Short mmCIF file of C-alpha atoms in Angstrom, two decimals:
data_model
loop_
_atom_site.label_atom_id
_atom_site.label_comp_id
_atom_site.label_asym_id
_atom_site.label_seq_id
_atom_site.Cartn_x
_atom_site.Cartn_y
_atom_site.Cartn_z
CA MET A 6 0.00 0.00 0.00
CA ILE A 7 2.97 2.31 0.58
CA ARG A 8 4.73 1.59 -2.72
CA LYS A 9 1.84 2.59 -4.97
CA PRO A 10 1.73 6.28 -3.92
CA ASN A 11 5.52 6.46 -4.24
CA MET A 12 5.34 5.03 -7.76
CA LEU A 13 2.54 7.46 -8.68
CA ILE A 14 4.60 10.41 -7.41
CA SER A 15 7.62 9.24 -9.41
CA ILE A 16 5.54 9.03 -12.60
CA LEU A 17 4.11 12.51 -12.03
CA LEU A 18 7.60 13.92 -11.49
CA LEU A 19 8.82 12.33 -14.72
CA LEU A 20 5.86 13.79 -16.61
CA LEU A 21 6.61 17.23 -15.22
CA LEU A 22 10.26 16.95 -16.20
CA TYR A 23 9.71 15.81 -19.78
CA ALA A 24 6.41 17.50 -20.63
CA PRO A 25 6.68 20.57 -22.91
CA THR A 26 6.54 23.85 -21.06
CA TYR A 27 3.80 26.27 -21.99
CA GLY A 28 3.53 29.97 -21.48
CA GLN A 29 7.25 30.58 -21.90
CA THR A 30 8.16 33.79 -23.67
CA LEU A 31 9.69 33.18 -27.09
CA GLN A 32 12.93 35.13 -27.43
CA LEU A 33 14.27 36.03 -30.85
CA SER A 34 17.56 37.61 -31.83
CA ILE A 35 18.21 39.06 -35.24
CA ASP A 36 20.79 36.35 -35.98
CA SER A 37 18.32 33.59 -35.11
CA CYS A 38 15.78 35.27 -37.40
CA TYR A 39 18.36 35.24 -40.22
CA SER A 40 18.86 31.50 -39.73
CA MET A 41 15.15 30.64 -39.47
CA ALA A 42 14.25 32.78 -42.50
CA LYS A 43 16.88 30.96 -44.56
CA GLN A 44 15.60 27.53 -43.51
CA ASN A 45 11.96 28.55 -44.03
CA TYR A 46 12.43 30.10 -47.50
CA PRO A 47 11.08 27.78 -50.26
CA LEU A 48 14.25 28.25 -52.33
CA ILE A 49 16.22 26.23 -49.74
CA LYS A 50 14.61 23.07 -51.14
CA LYS A 51 16.78 23.44 -54.25
CA GLN A 52 19.91 22.53 -52.25
CA ASP A 53 18.94 18.86 -52.14
CA LEU A 54 17.78 18.85 -55.78
CA ILE A 55 21.12 20.28 -56.97
CA ALA A 56 23.07 17.69 -54.94
CA ARG A 57 20.96 14.79 -56.24
CA SER A 58 21.24 15.94 -59.85
CA SER A 59 25.03 16.19 -59.52
CA ARG A 60 25.19 12.72 -57.96
CA TYR A 61 23.26 11.19 -60.88
CA SER A 62 25.49 12.96 -63.40
CA LEU A 63 28.63 11.64 -61.67
CA GLU A 64 27.21 8.11 -61.68
CA ASN A 65 26.49 8.39 -65.40
CA ALA A 66 30.03 9.61 -66.08
CA SER A 67 31.51 6.70 -64.08
CA LYS A 68 29.58 4.21 -66.21
CA PHE A 69 31.85 5.07 -69.14
CA TYR A 70 34.37 2.63 -67.61
CA LEU A 71 31.82 -0.19 -67.61
CA PRO A 72 31.97 -2.61 -70.55
CA GLN A 73 29.92 -1.28 -73.47
CA PHE A 74 27.75 -3.74 -75.38
CA THR A 75 26.39 -3.02 -78.88
CA VAL A 76 24.43 -5.09 -81.38
CA ASN A 77 23.97 -4.29 -85.08
CA GLY A 78 22.92 -6.13 -88.17
CA GLN A 79 22.69 -5.55 -91.89
CA ALA A 80 21.52 -7.16 -95.10
CA THR A 81 23.09 -5.92 -98.34
CA TYR A 82 23.09 -6.56 -102.04
CA GLN A 83 26.13 -5.47 -104.01
CA SER A 84 26.75 -5.12 -107.68
CA GLN A 85 29.99 -7.08 -107.65
CA THR A 86 31.84 -9.60 -105.50
CA LEU A 87 35.28 -11.16 -105.51
CA SER A 88 35.67 -13.50 -108.52
CA PHE A 89 38.39 -16.12 -108.13
CA SER A 90 38.06 -17.28 -111.72
CA ASP A 91 39.04 -13.81 -112.93
CA ALA A 92 41.91 -13.47 -110.51
CA LEU A 93 43.44 -16.96 -110.89
CA PRO A 94 44.28 -18.99 -113.98
CA SER A 95 41.92 -21.85 -114.67
CA LEU A 96 43.35 -25.28 -114.00
CA PRO A 97 42.00 -28.61 -115.25
CA GLY A 98 39.73 -30.30 -112.75
CA MET A 99 39.56 -27.28 -110.45
CA SER A 100 36.51 -25.10 -109.86
CA PHE A 101 36.39 -21.84 -107.90
CA PRO A 102 33.60 -20.88 -105.49
CA THR A 103 31.20 -18.06 -106.32
CA ILE A 104 30.39 -15.49 -103.62
CA ASP A 105 26.75 -14.38 -103.58
CA LYS A 106 25.95 -10.74 -104.11
CA ASP A 107 23.36 -10.77 -101.27
CA GLN A 108 25.14 -10.78 -97.91
CA TYR A 109 23.86 -10.88 -94.31
CA LYS A 110 25.41 -10.14 -90.93
CA ILE A 111 24.31 -9.71 -87.31
CA GLN A 112 27.09 -8.68 -84.94
CA ALA A 113 27.55 -8.05 -81.19
CA GLU A 114 30.53 -6.18 -79.75
CA LEU A 115 31.77 -5.89 -76.19
CA SER A 116 34.29 -3.06 -75.62
CA GLN A 117 36.20 -1.87 -72.59
CA ALA A 118 37.83 1.58 -72.28
CA ILE A 119 41.48 1.36 -71.27
CA TYR A 120 42.63 4.97 -71.62
CA ASP A 121 40.40 7.95 -72.39
CA GLY A 122 42.96 10.76 -72.26
CA GLY A 123 41.43 12.24 -69.08
CA VAL A 124 38.01 12.97 -70.62
CA ILE A 125 35.96 11.36 -67.82
CA LYS A 126 38.21 12.78 -65.11
CA HIS A 127 37.67 16.32 -66.38
CA GLN A 128 33.97 15.67 -67.00
CA LYS A 129 33.54 14.65 -63.36
CA ALA A 130 35.52 17.67 -62.18
CA LEU A 131 33.26 19.95 -64.24
CA ILE A 132 30.11 18.29 -62.82
CA ARG A 133 31.36 18.92 -59.27
CA ALA A 134 32.34 22.50 -60.15
CA ASN A 135 28.89 23.18 -61.64
CA GLU A 136 27.25 21.79 -58.50
CA GLN A 137 29.31 24.16 -56.35
CA ILE A 138 28.42 27.08 -58.65
CA GLN A 139 24.70 26.29 -58.40
CA GLN A 140 24.83 25.86 -54.63
CA GLN A 141 26.73 29.13 -54.24
CA SER A 142 24.29 30.92 -56.54
CA LEU A 143 21.52 29.65 -54.27
CA GLU A 144 23.47 30.97 -51.26
CA VAL A 145 23.70 34.39 -52.93
CA ASN A 146 19.93 34.48 -53.42
CA LEU A 147 19.27 33.34 -49.84
CA ASN A 148 21.64 36.00 -48.52
CA THR A 149 19.34 38.74 -49.83
CA LEU A 150 16.79 37.61 -47.22
CA LYS A 151 18.92 39.29 -44.56
CA ASP A 152 17.99 42.76 -45.83
CA ARG A 153 14.27 42.00 -45.55
CA VAL A 154 14.63 40.45 -42.10
CA THR A 155 16.72 43.41 -40.91
CA GLN A 156 14.16 45.97 -42.06
CA ILE A 157 11.20 44.18 -40.49
CA TYR A 158 13.01 43.20 -37.27
CA PHE A 159 14.06 46.77 -36.50
CA SER A 160 10.63 48.08 -37.46
CA VAL A 161 9.12 45.89 -34.71
CA LEU A 162 11.78 47.12 -32.26
CA LEU A 163 10.99 50.73 -33.17
CA MET A 164 7.28 50.23 -32.47
CA ASN A 165 8.12 48.54 -29.13
CA GLU A 166 10.35 51.38 -27.99
CA GLN A 167 7.87 54.05 -29.07
CA LEU A 168 5.09 52.27 -27.18
CA LYS A 169 7.26 52.23 -24.05
CA GLN A 170 7.92 55.96 -24.33
CA ASN A 171 4.22 56.54 -24.99
CA GLU A 172 3.35 54.76 -21.74
CA ILE A 173 5.89 56.86 -19.80
CA ARG A 174 4.31 60.04 -21.15
CA LYS A 175 0.84 58.69 -20.30
CA THR A 176 1.94 57.96 -16.72
CA ASP A 177 3.14 61.56 -16.30
CA LEU A 178 -0.16 62.96 -17.57
CA GLU A 179 -2.20 60.59 -15.42
CA GLY A 180 -0.29 61.85 -12.38
CA ALA A 181 -1.12 65.43 -13.37
CA LEU A 182 -4.75 64.42 -13.95
CA ASP A 183 -5.07 62.99 -10.44
CA LYS A 184 -3.85 66.28 -8.96
CA ALA A 185 -6.12 68.33 -11.24
CA ASN A 186 -9.12 66.18 -10.22
CA ALA A 187 -8.31 66.61 -6.55
CA ALA A 188 -8.00 70.39 -6.99
CA TYR A 189 -11.30 70.54 -8.89
CA ILE A 190 -13.11 68.51 -6.22
CA ASN A 191 -11.68 70.73 -3.51
CA GLY A 192 -12.78 73.82 -5.42
CA THR A 193 -9.26 75.10 -6.04
CA GLY A 194 -9.01 74.02 -9.69
CA PHE A 195 -10.90 74.29 -12.95
CA LYS A 196 -12.80 71.56 -14.81
CA SER A 197 -11.16 72.75 -18.05
CA ASN A 198 -7.79 71.64 -16.64
CA VAL A 199 -9.20 68.16 -16.02
CA ASP A 200 -10.75 67.98 -19.50
CA GLU A 201 -7.56 69.15 -21.23
CA LEU A 202 -5.51 66.46 -19.45
CA LYS A 203 -8.10 63.80 -20.30
CA ALA A 204 -7.99 64.86 -23.95
CA ALA A 205 -4.19 64.63 -23.95
CA ILE A 206 -4.38 61.09 -22.50
CA ILE A 207 -6.92 60.08 -25.16
CA ASN A 208 -4.52 61.35 -27.86
CA ILE A 209 -1.78 59.22 -26.32
CA ASP A 210 -4.08 56.17 -26.45
CA MET A 211 -4.85 56.91 -30.11
CA THR A 212 -1.11 57.10 -30.87
CA ALA A 213 -0.65 53.77 -29.09
CA ILE A 214 -3.35 52.21 -31.30
CA THR A 215 -1.37 53.30 -34.37
CA PHE A 216 1.88 51.96 -32.93
CA ARG A 217 0.28 48.59 -32.06
CA ALA A 218 -1.33 48.25 -35.49
CA ASN A 219 1.99 48.93 -37.19
CA ARG A 220 3.76 46.50 -34.85
CA LYS A 221 1.17 43.80 -35.58
CA ALA A 222 1.70 44.21 -39.33
CA PHE A 223 5.49 43.97 -38.99
CA MET A 224 5.24 40.97 -36.62
CA ASP A 225 2.99 39.16 -39.12
CA MET A 226 5.54 39.75 -41.90
CA LEU A 227 8.36 38.53 -39.66
CA ALA A 228 6.34 35.42 -38.77
CA LEU A 229 5.87 34.63 -42.46
CA LEU A 230 9.60 35.02 -43.10
CA ILE A 231 10.85 32.83 -40.24
CA GLY A 232 7.99 30.32 -40.13
CA ARG A 233 7.30 30.90 -36.42
CA THR A 234 4.48 32.58 -34.52
CA VAL A 235 5.42 36.13 -33.56
CA ASP A 236 2.99 38.09 -31.35
CA GLU A 237 2.99 40.59 -28.48
CA SER A 238 4.35 37.94 -26.09
CA THR A 239 7.42 37.42 -28.30
CA LEU A 240 10.54 39.14 -27.02
CA LEU A 241 12.75 40.62 -29.74
CA ILE A 242 16.20 41.20 -28.29
CA LEU A 243 17.61 44.66 -28.95
CA PRO A 244 21.05 44.14 -30.58
CA GLU A 245 24.17 45.80 -29.25
CA ASP A 246 26.48 48.06 -31.22
CA LEU A 247 28.60 46.15 -33.70
CA SER A 248 32.34 46.22 -34.29
CA LEU A 249 32.41 46.75 -38.05
CA THR A 250 35.04 46.10 -40.71
CA SER A 251 34.99 47.26 -44.32
CA GLN A 252 36.58 44.06 -45.61
CA ILE A 253 34.22 42.50 -48.18
CA SER A 254 33.42 38.80 -47.67
CA ARG A 255 30.20 38.43 -49.63
CA PRO A 256 29.06 35.02 -51.01
CA GLU A 257 29.11 36.59 -54.49
CA LEU A 258 32.94 36.62 -54.39
CA LYS A 259 33.08 32.86 -53.88
CA HIS A 260 30.58 32.51 -56.72
CA PHE A 261 32.96 34.40 -59.04
CA ASP A 262 35.90 32.23 -57.96
CA LEU A 263 33.98 29.01 -58.57
CA GLN A 264 33.02 30.16 -62.06
CA LYS A 265 36.66 30.92 -62.86
CA LYS A 266 37.62 27.45 -61.62
CA SER A 267 35.12 25.90 -64.05
CA PHE A 268 36.81 27.75 -66.96
CA ASP A 269 40.13 26.15 -65.97
CA ILE A 270 38.51 22.71 -66.05
CA GLN A 271 36.96 23.43 -69.46
CA GLU A 272 40.40 24.35 -70.80
CA LYS A 273 41.77 20.99 -69.64
CA GLN A 274 38.86 19.33 -71.42
CA LEU A 275 39.90 21.02 -74.65
CA ARG A 276 43.38 19.51 -74.35
CA SER A 277 42.09 16.00 -73.63
CA ALA A 278 39.82 16.07 -76.71
CA HIS A 279 42.75 15.42 -79.14
CA ILE A 280 44.58 12.83 -77.00
CA PRO A 281 44.48 9.24 -78.39
CA LYS A 282 41.94 6.89 -76.81
CA LEU A 283 42.59 3.18 -76.28
CA SER A 284 40.07 0.38 -75.78
CA ALA A 285 39.83 -3.43 -75.96
CA PHE A 286 37.04 -5.18 -77.81
CA VAL A 287 35.64 -8.56 -78.78
CA GLN A 288 33.16 -9.08 -81.62
CA GLY A 289 30.93 -12.05 -82.30
CA ALA A 290 28.89 -12.33 -85.49
CA TYR A 291 26.78 -14.62 -87.61
CA GLY A 292 26.11 -14.21 -91.32
CA ARG A 293 27.18 -14.88 -94.89
CA PRO A 294 29.95 -14.78 -95.84
CA THR A 295 32.01 -15.55 -92.75
CA LEU A 296 35.63 -14.49 -92.29
CA ASN A 297 36.45 -17.39 -94.55
CA ILE A 298 34.95 -15.80 -97.65
CA VAL A 299 35.88 -18.76 -99.81
CA LYS A 300 33.25 -20.75 -98.03
CA ASN A 301 30.09 -19.06 -99.32
CA GLU A 302 27.60 -20.08 -96.64
CA PHE A 303 26.18 -18.92 -93.28
CA GLY A 304 28.26 -19.34 -90.14
CA PRO A 305 29.56 -17.69 -86.93
CA TRP A 306 32.88 -15.93 -86.28
CA TRP A 307 34.60 -13.72 -83.69
CA ILE A 308 37.34 -11.10 -83.49
CA ALA A 309 39.19 -9.72 -80.42
CA GLY A 310 41.74 -6.94 -80.23
CA ILE A 311 42.86 -3.48 -79.20
CA ARG A 312 41.43 -0.32 -80.80
CA LEU A 313 43.14 3.07 -81.01
CA ASN A 314 41.06 6.17 -81.74
CA TRP A 315 42.77 9.45 -82.43
CA SER A 316 40.56 12.25 -83.68
CA LEU A 317 42.42 15.42 -84.63
CA GLY A 318 39.36 17.34 -85.74
CA SER A 319 39.22 19.23 -82.42
CA LEU A 320 42.59 20.82 -83.24
CA TYR A 321 40.89 22.97 -85.87
CA SER A 322 38.80 24.81 -83.26
CA LEU A 323 41.17 24.49 -80.28
CA LYS A 324 42.62 27.99 -80.58
CA ASN A 325 39.22 29.67 -80.96
CA ASN A 326 37.76 27.72 -78.05
CA LYS A 327 40.65 28.83 -75.84
CA ASN A 328 40.07 32.42 -76.91
CA ILE A 329 36.38 32.09 -75.99
CA LEU A 330 37.33 30.84 -72.52
CA ASN A 331 39.74 33.77 -72.08
CA ILE A 332 36.98 36.20 -73.07
CA ASN A 333 34.65 34.54 -70.54
CA ARG A 334 37.33 34.97 -67.87
CA GLN A 335 37.71 38.65 -68.72
CA ASN A 336 33.93 39.16 -68.58
CA LEU A 337 33.88 37.46 -65.18
CA ASP A 338 36.71 39.69 -63.91
CA ILE A 339 34.78 42.76 -65.06
CA ASP A 340 31.61 41.52 -63.30
CA LYS A 341 33.58 40.94 -60.10
CA GLU A 342 35.25 44.35 -60.32
CA THR A 343 31.86 46.01 -60.90
CA PHE A 344 30.34 44.17 -57.94
CA LEU A 345 33.18 45.25 -55.63
CA PHE A 346 32.96 48.83 -56.91
CA ASN A 347 29.21 49.06 -56.22
CA THR A 348 29.60 47.34 -52.84
CA ARG A 349 32.29 49.80 -51.74
CA ILE A 350 30.05 52.73 -52.72
CA THR A 351 27.20 51.26 -50.64
CA LEU A 352 29.53 50.69 -47.68
CA HIS A 353 30.78 54.28 -47.94
CA GLN A 354 27.21 55.59 -47.84
CA GLN A 355 26.29 53.34 -44.92
CA SER A 356 29.45 54.39 -43.05
CA ALA A 357 28.39 58.03 -43.49
CA ASP A 358 24.92 57.14 -42.15
CA ILE A 359 26.45 55.49 -39.08
CA LYS A 360 28.41 58.65 -38.31
CA LYS A 361 25.30 60.78 -38.90
CA TYR A 362 23.16 58.82 -36.43
CA ASN A 363 25.94 58.80 -33.82
CA ASP A 364 26.14 62.59 -34.10
CA LEU A 365 22.36 62.90 -33.92
CA LEU A 366 22.23 60.74 -30.79
CA GLU A 367 24.74 63.02 -29.08
CA GLN A 368 22.53 66.01 -29.89
CA ASP A 369 19.42 64.08 -28.79
CA ASN A 370 20.93 63.36 -25.39
CA ALA A 371 21.88 67.01 -24.90
CA VAL A 372 18.40 68.22 -25.92
CA ILE A 373 16.62 65.64 -23.76
CA GLU A 374 18.68 66.57 -20.72
CA LEU A 375 17.58 70.22 -21.11
CA LEU A 376 13.93 69.47 -21.92
CA THR A 377 13.64 66.97 -19.05
CA ALA A 378 14.76 69.69 -16.65
CA VAL A 379 12.24 72.07 -18.23
CA ALA A 380 9.42 69.49 -17.90
CA GLN A 381 10.23 68.82 -14.23
CA SER A 382 10.26 72.55 -13.54
CA ALA A 383 6.94 72.91 -15.36
CA LYS A 384 5.46 70.14 -13.23
CA ALA A 385 6.42 71.99 -10.08
CA GLN A 386 5.10 75.26 -11.53
CA LEU A 387 1.79 73.56 -12.41
CA THR A 388 1.47 72.29 -8.84
CA ASN A 389 2.08 75.82 -7.53
CA GLY A 390 -0.32 77.35 -10.06
CA VAL A 391 2.37 79.37 -11.84
CA ILE A 392 1.57 77.93 -15.30
CA THR A 393 -1.55 76.50 -16.88
CA VAL A 394 -2.23 72.86 -17.73
CA HIS A 395 -1.98 73.76 -21.40
CA GLU A 396 1.53 75.13 -20.92
CA TYR A 397 2.54 72.06 -18.90
CA ILE A 398 1.28 69.70 -21.62
CA GLY A 399 3.25 71.70 -24.19
CA LYS A 400 6.49 71.27 -22.20
CA LEU A 401 5.77 67.57 -21.75
CA ASN A 402 5.13 67.18 -25.49
CA GLU A 403 8.46 68.80 -26.32
CA GLU A 404 10.29 66.38 -24.03
CA ASN A 405 8.36 63.43 -25.49
CA LEU A 406 9.14 64.44 -29.08
CA ALA A 407 12.85 64.66 -28.23
CA LYS A 408 12.79 61.21 -26.62
CA GLN A 409 10.87 59.75 -29.57
CA ALA A 410 13.49 61.25 -31.90
CA ARG A 411 16.25 59.59 -29.86
CA ILE A 412 14.44 56.25 -30.05
CA VAL A 413 14.16 56.55 -33.84
CA HIS A 414 17.80 57.56 -34.25
CA ASN A 415 19.00 54.73 -31.97
CA ILE A 416 17.05 52.08 -33.90
CA GLN A 417 18.18 53.60 -37.20
CA LEU A 418 21.80 53.47 -36.03
CA LEU A 419 21.51 49.76 -35.15
CA GLN A 420 19.72 49.01 -38.41
CA VAL A 421 22.32 50.75 -40.58
CA GLN A 422 25.07 48.93 -38.65
CA TYR A 423 23.47 45.60 -39.53
CA ASN A 424 22.97 46.78 -43.12
CA PHE A 425 26.70 47.57 -43.21
CA LYS A 426 27.46 44.11 -41.77
CA ASN A 427 25.29 42.39 -44.37
CA THR A 428 26.65 44.50 -47.22
CA SER A 429 30.24 43.64 -46.31
CA GLY A 430 29.33 39.98 -45.69
CA ASN A 431 31.06 39.80 -42.29
#
């Protein structure tokens, strides 16, 4: 009777340990959003297709070394055949066979490549190079997702920060409203002061509605990109300032290098095209006449040997094909140079933006320090009846606008830093 409760408690404890936890706040960083967006994007499915296609092509190329089996047949009628009576003097008592003009043959051949001059080796190398080029091209396309994620992620952060500042401003006005209500009830204040503060709070609530609607739209877009639910309970981590470098390490550069590597392989293929090829073969056939043409009747025969193939036709176009490859290399170098040129211009502009927002933030802090002192003084003056509620709200609005500007500039600074990071590829 004692063991059963103990066993039940143990089972409950195990269930609590291994059961999924609910109600936990989902935390997202911008780097995790980059990773999830990449894995969620439909284009990622091409990675496996490219790898499988390359694997099949390599298997097909390897089958060149397997024995090749061919069958062919023919039936012919010719206007003339070998005549022994015309070629040899006639002798008494000797007759020469006559070869029929209709001849028949069905033949099977089994051949085995011995030396191909490096054709298959270079073909396999080109298949692997093309797979790497396609995979890297896919990586280039997926990398563009970062710009979209960055824009949406920081838009959500901006709405969050503006909502926080909106609530701080609302708290200040609600404190003033409580005092104005108390003064009105005690007969030492005016109802117009109460109404003006209520109207200001309503305007704050209306601004919050706009901020929440915008945040909801951006969160929905982010959820679609990363394939996860993103709502008001989701915590987006505010990134820290980055240590930036202007060195360019974009995936496009590797794509250019892989393309240049494929041109080198193609040039080796050109050289192997005019190298002699060696193979072994065995033929078996049945027909009329056989190898013994003197015996004019149906029968089987076979032949085995070594075959040398040396085609020099590719030499005619070898020089032009090399020139074409050199032109392709030059075009690729120009494309790479253009890409680097445009990237450096973008980095220069983004670097200027980073400096601009840093300077603006310094000014924001100085302005906020002054306006906060003014707002606190105005609060004391309102309590002592020196200024009106309208004047106090005006001072509070000026401080709020300065703080909102600092929020915007801070988010913009972080966003342009991440744009710089993505542009440079670091």
